Short mmCIF file of C-alpha atoms in Angstrom, two decimals:
data_model
loop_
_atom_site.label_atom_id
_atom_site.label_comp_id
_atom_site.label_asym_id
_atom_site.label_seq_id
_atom_site.Cartn_x
_atom_site.Cartn_y
_atom_site.Cartn_z
CA MET A 1 -125.85 214.49 97.06
CA GLY A 2 -125.72 210.82 97.92
CA GLY A 3 -127.13 210.00 94.52
CA GLY A 4 -123.61 209.48 93.24
CA GLY A 5 -123.43 206.30 95.29
CA GLN A 6 -126.29 204.68 93.42
CA GLN A 7 -125.34 201.90 91.04
CA THR A 8 -126.28 202.04 87.41
CA GLU A 9 -126.86 198.97 85.36
CA SER A 10 -123.59 199.49 83.51
CA SER A 11 -121.63 199.69 86.75
CA GLU A 12 -122.75 196.32 88.09
CA PRO A 13 -119.73 194.06 88.51
CA ALA A 14 -119.10 190.79 86.86
CA LYS A 15 -119.36 187.69 89.00
CA GLY A 16 -116.94 188.02 91.89
CA ASP A 17 -116.04 191.60 90.96
CA GLY A 18 -115.74 193.84 94.01
CA VAL A 19 -117.71 191.60 96.36
CA GLY A 20 -116.85 192.16 100.01
CA PRO A 21 -116.49 189.53 102.71
CA ASP A 22 -120.21 189.66 103.39
CA GLY A 23 -121.10 189.31 99.73
CA GLY A 24 -122.32 192.92 99.60
CA ARG A 25 -121.17 196.04 97.73
CA GLY A 26 -120.88 198.55 100.54
CA GLY A 27 -117.80 200.21 101.96
CA SER A 28 -116.42 196.82 102.99
CA ALA A 29 -115.93 195.70 99.37
CA VAL A 30 -112.40 195.44 98.03
CA TYR A 31 -111.21 196.00 94.48
CA THR A 32 -108.16 195.63 92.31
CA TRP A 33 -106.90 198.37 90.02
CA GLU A 34 -107.95 196.25 87.07
CA GLU A 35 -111.52 196.32 88.35
CA VAL A 36 -111.50 200.04 89.04
CA GLN A 37 -110.09 200.87 85.62
CA LYS A 38 -113.06 199.21 83.91
CA HIS A 39 -115.30 201.99 85.21
CA CYS A 40 -114.15 204.91 83.10
CA HIS A 41 -117.12 205.46 80.80
CA ARG A 42 -119.66 208.25 80.48
CA SER A 43 -122.37 206.22 82.22
CA ASP A 44 -120.08 204.42 84.64
CA LYS A 45 -117.40 206.29 86.60
CA TRP A 46 -115.34 205.21 89.60
CA LEU A 47 -112.24 206.83 91.03
CA VAL A 48 -109.86 206.35 93.93
CA ILE A 49 -108.88 208.84 96.64
CA ASP A 50 -106.52 207.71 99.42
CA ARG A 51 -107.15 204.06 98.48
CA LYS A 52 -110.93 204.51 98.91
CA VAL A 53 -113.07 203.64 95.89
CA TYR A 54 -115.96 205.96 95.01
CA ASN A 55 -118.74 205.64 92.46
CA ILE A 56 -119.19 209.15 91.03
CA THR A 57 -121.47 208.18 88.15
CA GLN A 58 -124.44 210.26 89.32
CA TRP A 59 -122.55 212.76 91.46
CA ALA A 60 -120.38 213.91 88.55
CA LYS A 61 -123.40 215.69 87.06
CA ARG A 62 -123.67 217.85 90.20
CA HIS A 63 -119.96 218.30 90.84
CA PRO A 64 -119.40 222.03 91.65
CA GLY A 65 -116.27 222.07 89.49
CA GLY A 66 -118.14 220.66 86.50
CA ILE A 67 -118.77 217.17 85.16
CA ARG A 68 -115.78 217.02 82.87
CA VAL A 69 -112.94 217.79 85.26
CA ILE A 70 -113.93 215.02 87.68
CA SER A 71 -114.75 212.63 84.84
CA HIS A 72 -111.20 212.96 83.50
CA PHE A 73 -110.08 210.88 86.49
CA ALA A 74 -112.62 208.09 86.05
CA GLY A 75 -110.90 204.74 86.55
CA GLU A 76 -107.83 206.42 88.05
CA ASP A 77 -106.26 207.51 91.31
CA ALA A 78 -107.37 211.11 91.89
CA THR A 79 -105.74 211.68 95.28
CA ASP A 80 -103.26 214.39 94.32
CA ALA A 81 -105.77 216.21 92.10
CA PHE A 82 -108.39 216.08 94.87
CA VAL A 83 -106.00 217.66 97.37
CA ALA A 84 -104.69 220.20 94.85
CA PHE A 85 -108.08 221.58 93.83
CA HIS A 86 -109.76 221.80 97.25
CA PRO A 87 -108.50 224.34 99.81
CA ASP A 88 -110.14 222.31 102.59
CA PRO A 89 -110.10 218.62 101.55
CA ASN A 90 -111.33 217.48 104.96
CA PHE A 91 -114.50 219.52 104.53
CA VAL A 92 -115.11 218.02 101.09
CA ARG A 93 -114.49 214.46 102.27
CA LYS A 94 -117.74 214.40 104.23
CA PHE A 95 -119.60 214.75 100.94
CA LEU A 96 -117.75 211.71 99.61
CA LYS A 97 -119.15 209.33 102.22
CA PRO A 98 -122.38 208.50 100.33
CA LEU A 99 -120.28 207.72 97.24
CA LEU A 100 -117.97 205.24 98.98
CA ILE A 101 -118.31 201.68 97.68
CA GLY A 102 -115.14 200.06 99.00
CA GLU A 103 -111.37 200.28 98.98
CA LEU A 104 -108.36 198.86 97.20
CA ALA A 105 -107.31 195.37 98.18
CA THR A 106 -104.35 195.26 100.57
CA THR A 107 -102.32 193.54 97.83
CA GLU A 108 -102.82 196.52 95.50
CA PRO A 109 -100.38 199.46 95.33
CA SER A 110 -101.66 202.92 96.16
CA GLN A 111 -100.75 204.16 92.66
CA ASP A 112 -102.23 203.04 89.37
CA HIS A 113 -100.61 202.48 85.98
CA GLY A 114 -97.22 201.60 87.45
CA LYS A 115 -96.51 205.08 88.81
CA ASN A 116 -93.37 205.65 90.89
CA ALA A 117 -94.55 205.20 94.47
CA VAL A 118 -91.51 206.88 96.00
CA LEU A 119 -91.89 209.94 93.78
CA VAL A 120 -95.59 210.21 94.62
CA GLN A 121 -94.89 209.91 98.34
CA ASP A 122 -92.12 212.51 98.18
CA PHE A 123 -94.41 214.97 96.44
CA GLN A 124 -97.13 214.37 99.02
CA ALA A 125 -94.54 215.00 101.75
CA LEU A 126 -93.67 218.29 100.01
CA ARG A 127 -97.35 219.18 99.93
CA ASP A 128 -97.59 218.53 103.69
CA ARG A 129 -94.56 220.77 104.27
CA VAL A 130 -96.10 223.53 102.19
CA GLU A 131 -99.21 223.42 104.35
CA ARG A 132 -97.24 223.36 107.62
CA GLU A 133 -95.17 226.38 106.61
CA GLY A 134 -98.27 228.39 105.74
CA LEU A 135 -97.46 228.79 102.06
CA LEU A 136 -101.12 228.30 101.14
CA ARG A 137 -102.16 231.36 103.17
CA ALA A 138 -102.65 234.62 101.30
CA ARG A 139 -101.65 238.15 102.30
CA PRO A 140 -104.82 240.27 101.90
CA LEU A 141 -102.83 243.52 101.53
CA PHE A 142 -101.03 242.16 98.45
CA PHE A 143 -104.26 241.47 96.58
CA SER A 144 -105.95 244.66 97.83
CA LEU A 145 -103.11 246.76 96.40
CA TYR A 146 -103.20 244.72 93.22
CA LEU A 147 -106.90 245.41 92.75
CA GLY A 148 -106.28 249.05 93.59
CA HIS A 149 -103.72 249.54 90.84
CA ILE A 150 -106.11 247.99 88.31
CA LEU A 151 -108.96 250.31 89.29
CA LEU A 152 -106.59 253.29 89.28
CA LEU A 153 -105.48 252.57 85.71
CA GLU A 154 -109.09 252.21 84.58
CA ALA A 155 -110.06 255.49 86.24
CA LEU A 156 -107.06 257.38 84.83
CA ALA A 157 -107.75 256.18 81.29
CA LEU A 158 -111.41 257.13 81.42
CA GLY A 159 -110.53 260.45 83.11
CA LEU A 160 -108.11 261.37 80.33
CA LEU A 161 -110.77 260.75 77.71
CA TRP A 162 -113.36 262.68 79.69
CA VAL A 163 -111.17 265.75 80.19
CA TRP A 164 -109.07 265.95 77.00
CA GLY A 165 -111.17 264.15 74.43
CA THR A 166 -110.41 261.46 71.87
CA SER A 167 -107.45 262.57 69.79
CA TRP A 168 -105.43 259.78 68.18
CA SER A 169 -102.56 260.19 70.63
CA LEU A 170 -104.84 260.13 73.66
CA THR A 171 -106.79 257.22 72.25
CA LEU A 172 -103.59 255.22 71.86
CA LEU A 173 -102.35 256.16 75.34
CA CYS A 174 -105.67 255.21 76.93
CA SER A 175 -105.74 251.98 74.95
CA LEU A 176 -102.34 251.07 76.40
CA MET A 177 -103.52 251.90 79.92
CA LEU A 178 -106.75 249.94 79.54
CA ALA A 179 -104.95 246.98 77.95
CA THR A 180 -102.63 246.95 80.97
CA SER A 181 -105.46 247.15 83.48
CA GLN A 182 -107.48 244.49 81.65
CA SER A 183 -104.51 242.14 81.43
CA GLN A 184 -103.77 242.59 85.12
CA ALA A 185 -107.46 242.05 85.91
CA GLY A 186 -107.16 238.79 83.99
CA TRP A 187 -104.40 237.63 86.30
CA LEU A 188 -106.36 238.76 89.38
CA GLN A 189 -109.55 236.95 88.39
CA HIS A 190 -107.32 233.90 87.92
CA ASP A 191 -106.27 234.20 91.57
CA TYR A 192 -109.84 234.39 92.82
CA GLY A 193 -110.94 231.62 90.48
CA HIS A 194 -108.36 229.29 92.02
CA LEU A 195 -109.67 230.12 95.53
CA SER A 196 -106.20 231.31 96.50
CA VAL A 197 -107.00 234.72 98.02
CA CYS A 198 -109.78 234.58 100.64
CA LYS A 199 -110.11 232.14 103.51
CA THR A 200 -113.56 231.01 102.41
CA SER A 201 -114.52 229.69 98.99
CA SER A 202 -117.70 231.79 98.96
CA TRP A 203 -115.79 235.09 99.12
CA ASN A 204 -113.39 233.91 96.44
CA HIS A 205 -116.36 233.12 94.21
CA VAL A 206 -117.99 236.51 94.84
CA LEU A 207 -114.82 238.47 94.07
CA HIS A 208 -114.06 236.23 91.10
CA LYS A 209 -117.43 237.06 89.58
CA PHE A 210 -116.87 240.76 90.26
CA VAL A 211 -113.45 240.91 88.59
CA ILE A 212 -114.12 238.63 85.63
CA GLY A 213 -117.73 239.71 85.18
CA HIS A 214 -117.72 243.45 85.91
CA LEU A 215 -114.14 244.35 85.04
CA LYS A 216 -113.56 241.86 82.22
CA GLY A 217 -117.05 241.18 80.89
CA ALA A 218 -116.63 237.40 80.86
CA SER A 219 -118.33 234.44 82.55
CA ALA A 220 -116.92 232.96 85.75
CA ASN A 221 -118.71 229.66 85.09
CA TRP A 222 -117.24 229.45 81.58
CA TRP A 223 -113.76 230.13 82.96
CA ASN A 224 -114.12 227.53 85.72
CA HIS A 225 -115.41 224.91 83.30
CA ARG A 226 -112.44 225.30 80.95
CA HIS A 227 -109.59 226.23 83.24
CA PHE A 228 -109.90 223.46 85.79
CA GLN A 229 -109.87 220.90 83.00
CA HIS A 230 -106.62 222.46 81.82
CA HIS A 231 -105.11 222.06 85.29
CA ALA A 232 -106.41 218.53 85.72
CA LYS A 233 -104.91 217.22 82.49
CA PRO A 234 -102.61 219.87 80.98
CA ASN A 235 -101.66 219.44 77.32
CA VAL A 236 -103.68 216.21 77.05
CA PHE A 237 -105.74 215.99 73.88
CA SER A 238 -109.51 215.60 74.42
CA LYS A 239 -109.13 216.57 78.09
CA ASP A 240 -107.41 219.97 78.07
CA PRO A 241 -109.57 222.47 76.14
CA ASP A 242 -106.56 224.76 75.76
CA VAL A 243 -105.04 222.40 73.19
CA ASN A 244 -108.28 222.04 71.26
CA SER A 245 -107.42 224.40 68.41
CA LEU A 246 -110.51 223.58 66.31
CA HIS A 247 -108.32 222.47 63.38
CA VAL A 248 -106.75 225.94 63.11
CA PHE A 249 -103.38 224.67 64.41
CA VAL A 250 -101.74 221.28 64.89
CA LEU A 251 -99.81 220.99 68.14
CA GLY A 252 -97.07 218.85 69.60
CA ASP A 253 -95.36 215.95 67.82
CA LYS A 254 -98.23 213.45 67.61
CA GLN A 255 -101.18 215.44 66.29
CA PRO A 256 -99.39 216.82 63.19
CA VAL A 257 -98.40 213.31 62.10
CA GLU A 258 -101.91 211.99 62.74
CA TYR A 259 -103.41 214.79 60.64
CA GLY A 260 -100.82 214.27 57.90
CA ILE A 261 -101.38 210.52 57.64
CA LYS A 262 -105.15 211.11 57.41
CA LYS A 263 -104.52 213.79 54.75
CA LEU A 264 -106.34 216.42 56.80
CA LYS A 265 -105.64 219.95 55.58
CA TYR A 266 -108.04 222.41 57.14
CA MET A 267 -105.27 225.01 57.10
CA PRO A 268 -101.79 225.29 55.54
CA TYR A 269 -100.24 224.02 58.76
CA HIS A 270 -96.67 224.30 57.49
CA HIS A 271 -97.23 228.07 57.65
CA GLN A 272 -98.94 228.10 61.05
CA HIS A 273 -95.95 229.72 62.75
CA GLN A 274 -96.55 232.68 60.43
CA TYR A 275 -100.33 232.99 60.48
CA PHE A 276 -100.35 232.54 64.27
CA PHE A 277 -99.52 236.25 64.58
CA LEU A 278 -102.54 237.18 62.47
CA ILE A 279 -105.23 234.86 63.79
CA GLY A 280 -103.85 233.40 67.05
CA PRO A 281 -104.29 236.20 69.60
CA PRO A 282 -107.10 237.92 67.65
CA LEU A 283 -109.21 234.76 67.99
CA VAL A 284 -109.93 235.80 71.58
CA ILE A 285 -111.32 239.21 70.48
CA PRO A 286 -115.11 239.44 70.17
CA VAL A 287 -116.73 241.87 67.72
CA PHE A 288 -116.63 245.47 68.95
CA PHE A 289 -117.85 248.70 67.47
CA THR A 290 -115.31 251.34 68.55
CA ILE A 291 -111.66 251.84 67.68
CA GLN A 292 -110.88 252.50 71.36
CA ILE A 293 -112.17 249.15 72.54
CA PHE A 294 -110.75 247.26 69.54
CA GLN A 295 -107.27 248.66 70.15
CA THR A 296 -107.49 247.77 73.82
CA MET A 297 -108.64 244.22 73.18
CA PHE A 298 -106.11 243.70 70.39
CA LEU A 299 -103.25 244.65 72.70
CA GLU A 300 -104.66 242.65 75.61
CA SER A 301 -105.23 239.55 73.49
CA HIS A 302 -101.57 239.47 72.45
CA TRP A 303 -100.50 239.99 76.05
CA PHE A 304 -102.77 237.19 77.25
CA VAL A 305 -101.94 234.67 74.53
CA TRP A 306 -98.16 235.06 74.63
CA VAL A 307 -98.03 234.86 78.44
CA THR A 308 -100.30 231.84 78.70
CA GLN A 309 -98.84 229.92 75.78
CA MET A 310 -95.12 230.43 76.41
CA ASN A 311 -95.33 228.10 79.41
CA HIS A 312 -97.28 225.34 77.65
CA LEU A 313 -97.20 225.33 73.86
CA PRO A 314 -93.50 224.38 73.48
CA MET A 315 -93.89 221.58 76.04
CA GLU A 316 -95.11 218.00 75.53
CA ILE A 317 -98.62 217.75 74.07
CA ASP A 318 -99.94 214.22 73.80
CA HIS A 319 -102.81 211.87 74.42
CA GLU A 320 -103.52 210.52 77.90
CA ARG A 321 -100.47 208.80 79.41
CA HIS A 322 -101.71 208.32 83.00
CA GLN A 323 -98.74 210.02 84.63
CA ASP A 324 -98.45 210.92 88.29
CA TRP A 325 -99.36 214.49 89.26
CA LEU A 326 -95.79 215.80 89.49
CA THR A 327 -94.54 214.23 86.26
CA MET A 328 -97.65 215.25 84.33
CA GLN A 329 -97.40 218.90 85.36
CA LEU A 330 -93.65 219.08 84.72
CA SER A 331 -94.00 217.65 81.21
CA ALA A 332 -96.62 220.26 80.32
CA THR A 333 -95.18 223.40 81.96
CA CYS A 334 -92.02 225.44 82.27
CA ASN A 335 -90.99 228.54 84.20
CA ILE A 336 -89.77 231.95 83.09
CA GLU A 337 -86.93 233.63 84.95
CA GLN A 338 -87.97 235.64 87.98
CA SER A 339 -87.72 239.41 87.92
CA THR A 340 -89.93 242.22 89.16
CA PHE A 341 -91.09 242.90 85.61
CA ASN A 342 -91.69 239.23 84.73
CA ASP A 343 -93.66 238.71 87.95
CA TRP A 344 -95.89 241.70 87.22
CA PHE A 345 -96.15 241.21 83.47
CA SER A 346 -97.24 237.57 83.77
CA GLY A 347 -99.22 237.80 87.00
CA HIS A 348 -96.56 235.51 88.55
CA LEU A 349 -97.41 232.84 85.98
CA ASN A 350 -93.72 232.82 85.18
CA PHE A 351 -93.81 230.30 88.07
CA GLN A 352 -96.08 228.06 86.03
CA ILE A 353 -94.65 224.82 87.47
CA GLU A 354 -95.41 225.81 91.04
CA HIS A 355 -98.82 227.15 90.07
CA HIS A 356 -99.79 223.88 88.44
CA LEU A 357 -98.52 221.76 91.31
CA PHE A 358 -100.28 223.91 93.93
CA PRO A 359 -103.16 225.69 92.14
CA THR A 360 -104.66 227.11 95.36
CA MET A 361 -101.35 228.66 96.49
CA PRO A 362 -101.36 232.48 96.49
CA ARG A 363 -99.00 233.72 93.83
CA HIS A 364 -96.76 235.73 96.16
CA ASN A 365 -95.52 232.44 97.65
CA TYR A 366 -94.45 230.75 94.41
CA HIS A 367 -90.86 231.93 94.72
CA LEU A 368 -90.68 230.42 98.22
CA VAL A 369 -91.73 226.92 97.15
CA ALA A 370 -89.79 226.95 93.86
CA PRO A 371 -86.44 225.85 95.43
CA LEU A 372 -88.20 222.95 97.16
CA VAL A 373 -89.79 221.82 93.91
CA ARG A 374 -86.50 222.11 92.06
CA ALA A 375 -84.76 219.99 94.73
CA LEU A 376 -87.43 217.30 94.44
CA CYS A 377 -87.02 217.25 90.66
CA GLU A 378 -83.24 216.90 90.97
CA LYS A 379 -83.69 214.03 93.42
CA HIS A 380 -85.82 212.07 90.95
CA GLY A 381 -84.09 213.17 87.75
CA LEU A 382 -87.08 215.12 86.45
CA PRO A 383 -86.64 218.16 84.17
CA TYR A 384 -87.31 221.55 85.76
CA GLN A 385 -87.19 224.02 82.88
CA VAL A 386 -86.56 227.73 83.38
CA LYS A 387 -86.27 230.07 80.37
CA THR A 388 -85.73 233.73 79.69
CA LEU A 389 -88.80 235.66 78.61
CA GLN A 390 -87.32 236.17 75.16
CA LYS A 391 -86.52 232.49 74.66
CA ALA A 392 -89.96 231.45 75.86
CA ILE A 393 -91.65 233.68 73.27
CA ILE A 394 -89.33 232.47 70.52
CA ASP A 395 -90.04 228.85 71.50
CA VAL A 396 -93.76 229.38 70.89
CA VAL A 397 -93.08 230.19 67.26
CA GLY A 398 -90.46 227.43 67.00
CA SER A 399 -92.83 224.80 68.34
CA LEU A 400 -95.53 225.80 65.84
CA LYS A 401 -93.02 225.60 62.99
CA LYS A 402 -91.80 222.17 64.15
CA SER A 403 -95.36 220.84 64.34
CA GLY A 404 -96.17 222.31 60.92
CA ASP A 405 -93.11 220.65 59.39
CA LEU A 406 -94.08 217.31 60.92
CA TRP A 407 -97.55 217.66 59.42
CA LEU A 408 -96.20 218.50 55.98
CA ASP A 409 -93.82 215.54 55.99
CA ALA A 410 -96.57 213.14 57.02
CA TYR A 411 -99.04 214.68 54.58
CA LEU A 412 -96.68 214.29 51.62
CA HIS A 413 -94.84 211.08 52.42
CA LYS A 414 -96.90 208.83 54.71
#
C-alpha cells in the first residue's frame, strides 16, 4: 500500500522544487500550488488533502474506488471530495501516511485555482454540522421496508403469471409491476453503492452486490467505476462518463459548437431532441428474447433515464473549470419539488443537490439538510434551482434542442 509514496522518474522535481529544510523529500518538504499542479499526468500524480501533499502515482492503480476517480484530482485540492466519499475519513487517513511527501508552504492558501476561501470554509462548517446532528446516520427500518416492497412486487408479478398465465393484459400488468420493482431496486442499489445504509462499508458492499447483481443483473464494480467519477466531476467532459454520449448526442453549450466548427456530423444533431425518445432510453436495454422482459426493460429504461437526466442534462456541461466542491455540484445539479410521489418515484434523487454534496448521506435525511444548503447558497449568491417534475422533464428536451441548434449554426456558419 505504501507503494504510492515511491517516486517515479517523471515526478522528480526540478532544482529547488519541493526540497525541505533538510534537503530531503520526506514529509518535511514544502510546496507551492504551482509545484503541485505540475503533477497531474498519467505517470505522475500528486494531490492535496488538508494542506498535506501526497504522491498517489502508484497508489492510484490500487485505489478501491478505481484509478480514474482519484486521478481526476491530480494536481488539485481533493479535501472536500475525500471527506464526501469516505464514511470514515479518519480510518482512511492512516493509509495515506506512506504517500505523504510534504505539505503546502505557509504562504500558500488552502484552496487552489483562486477558489473562494470563505465559501469553502462555510461549506466545511456545514459538513461538520451535518455530522454533529447525525444526518449521516441511516434508519435501518426505512431501507428494510424499502427492500421489502421491491421483493413483494417481484413476487406478486411472478405469482400472477404462475397462476393465471400469460395473456396480453396480464403480461402488460406484470411488466408494469416488474418495471416498478426494478426501478426501485435501481434506487436501492444506489443507496448501498454510496455506503449510506449500513454502519460498515463491508455490509454495504455485500448488499449492493446482492441488489444490483441478483435483483438487477448488473455489475457492482462497473457501477462503482462509472458512478463515482460522475460524482467527482459532474458534467465535466472527459471526466464524467455520464456526459460521454459516444457521438450520439452533443451536450451543453460548448460541445455543439466544437463539433460544428470541426464539421463533425455523426448524427443529425439538430434533430436530437426528437430522436432522443427513440434511441436515448432504449440504449440502456440489452438484447432480450421475450416480450415480457423487453416490455419491462423498455418501461424501466425510460423511468431511469428521465429521472437521472432531468437533474443534470439541462444544467451546465463544460470542460474542467477547477471549481470548489459546492459551486461545482450546484452548477451541474438541480432539485425537483418534494412530494411523497416525487420522493418515491425518483428514489429521493429529486434532492439531487443534497445528494451530490453529501453522497454518503442516507436519502431520508435529504429534506432535513436542504434548508441549510439553501441558506448557504443565499449567503454566497449561488443558484439553488428547484423545478416541478413536469418542467424538469420538458427542460431535458429543451436542452437537447438548444444544443442541436448551436451545433447546426456552427456547422453551417463557422
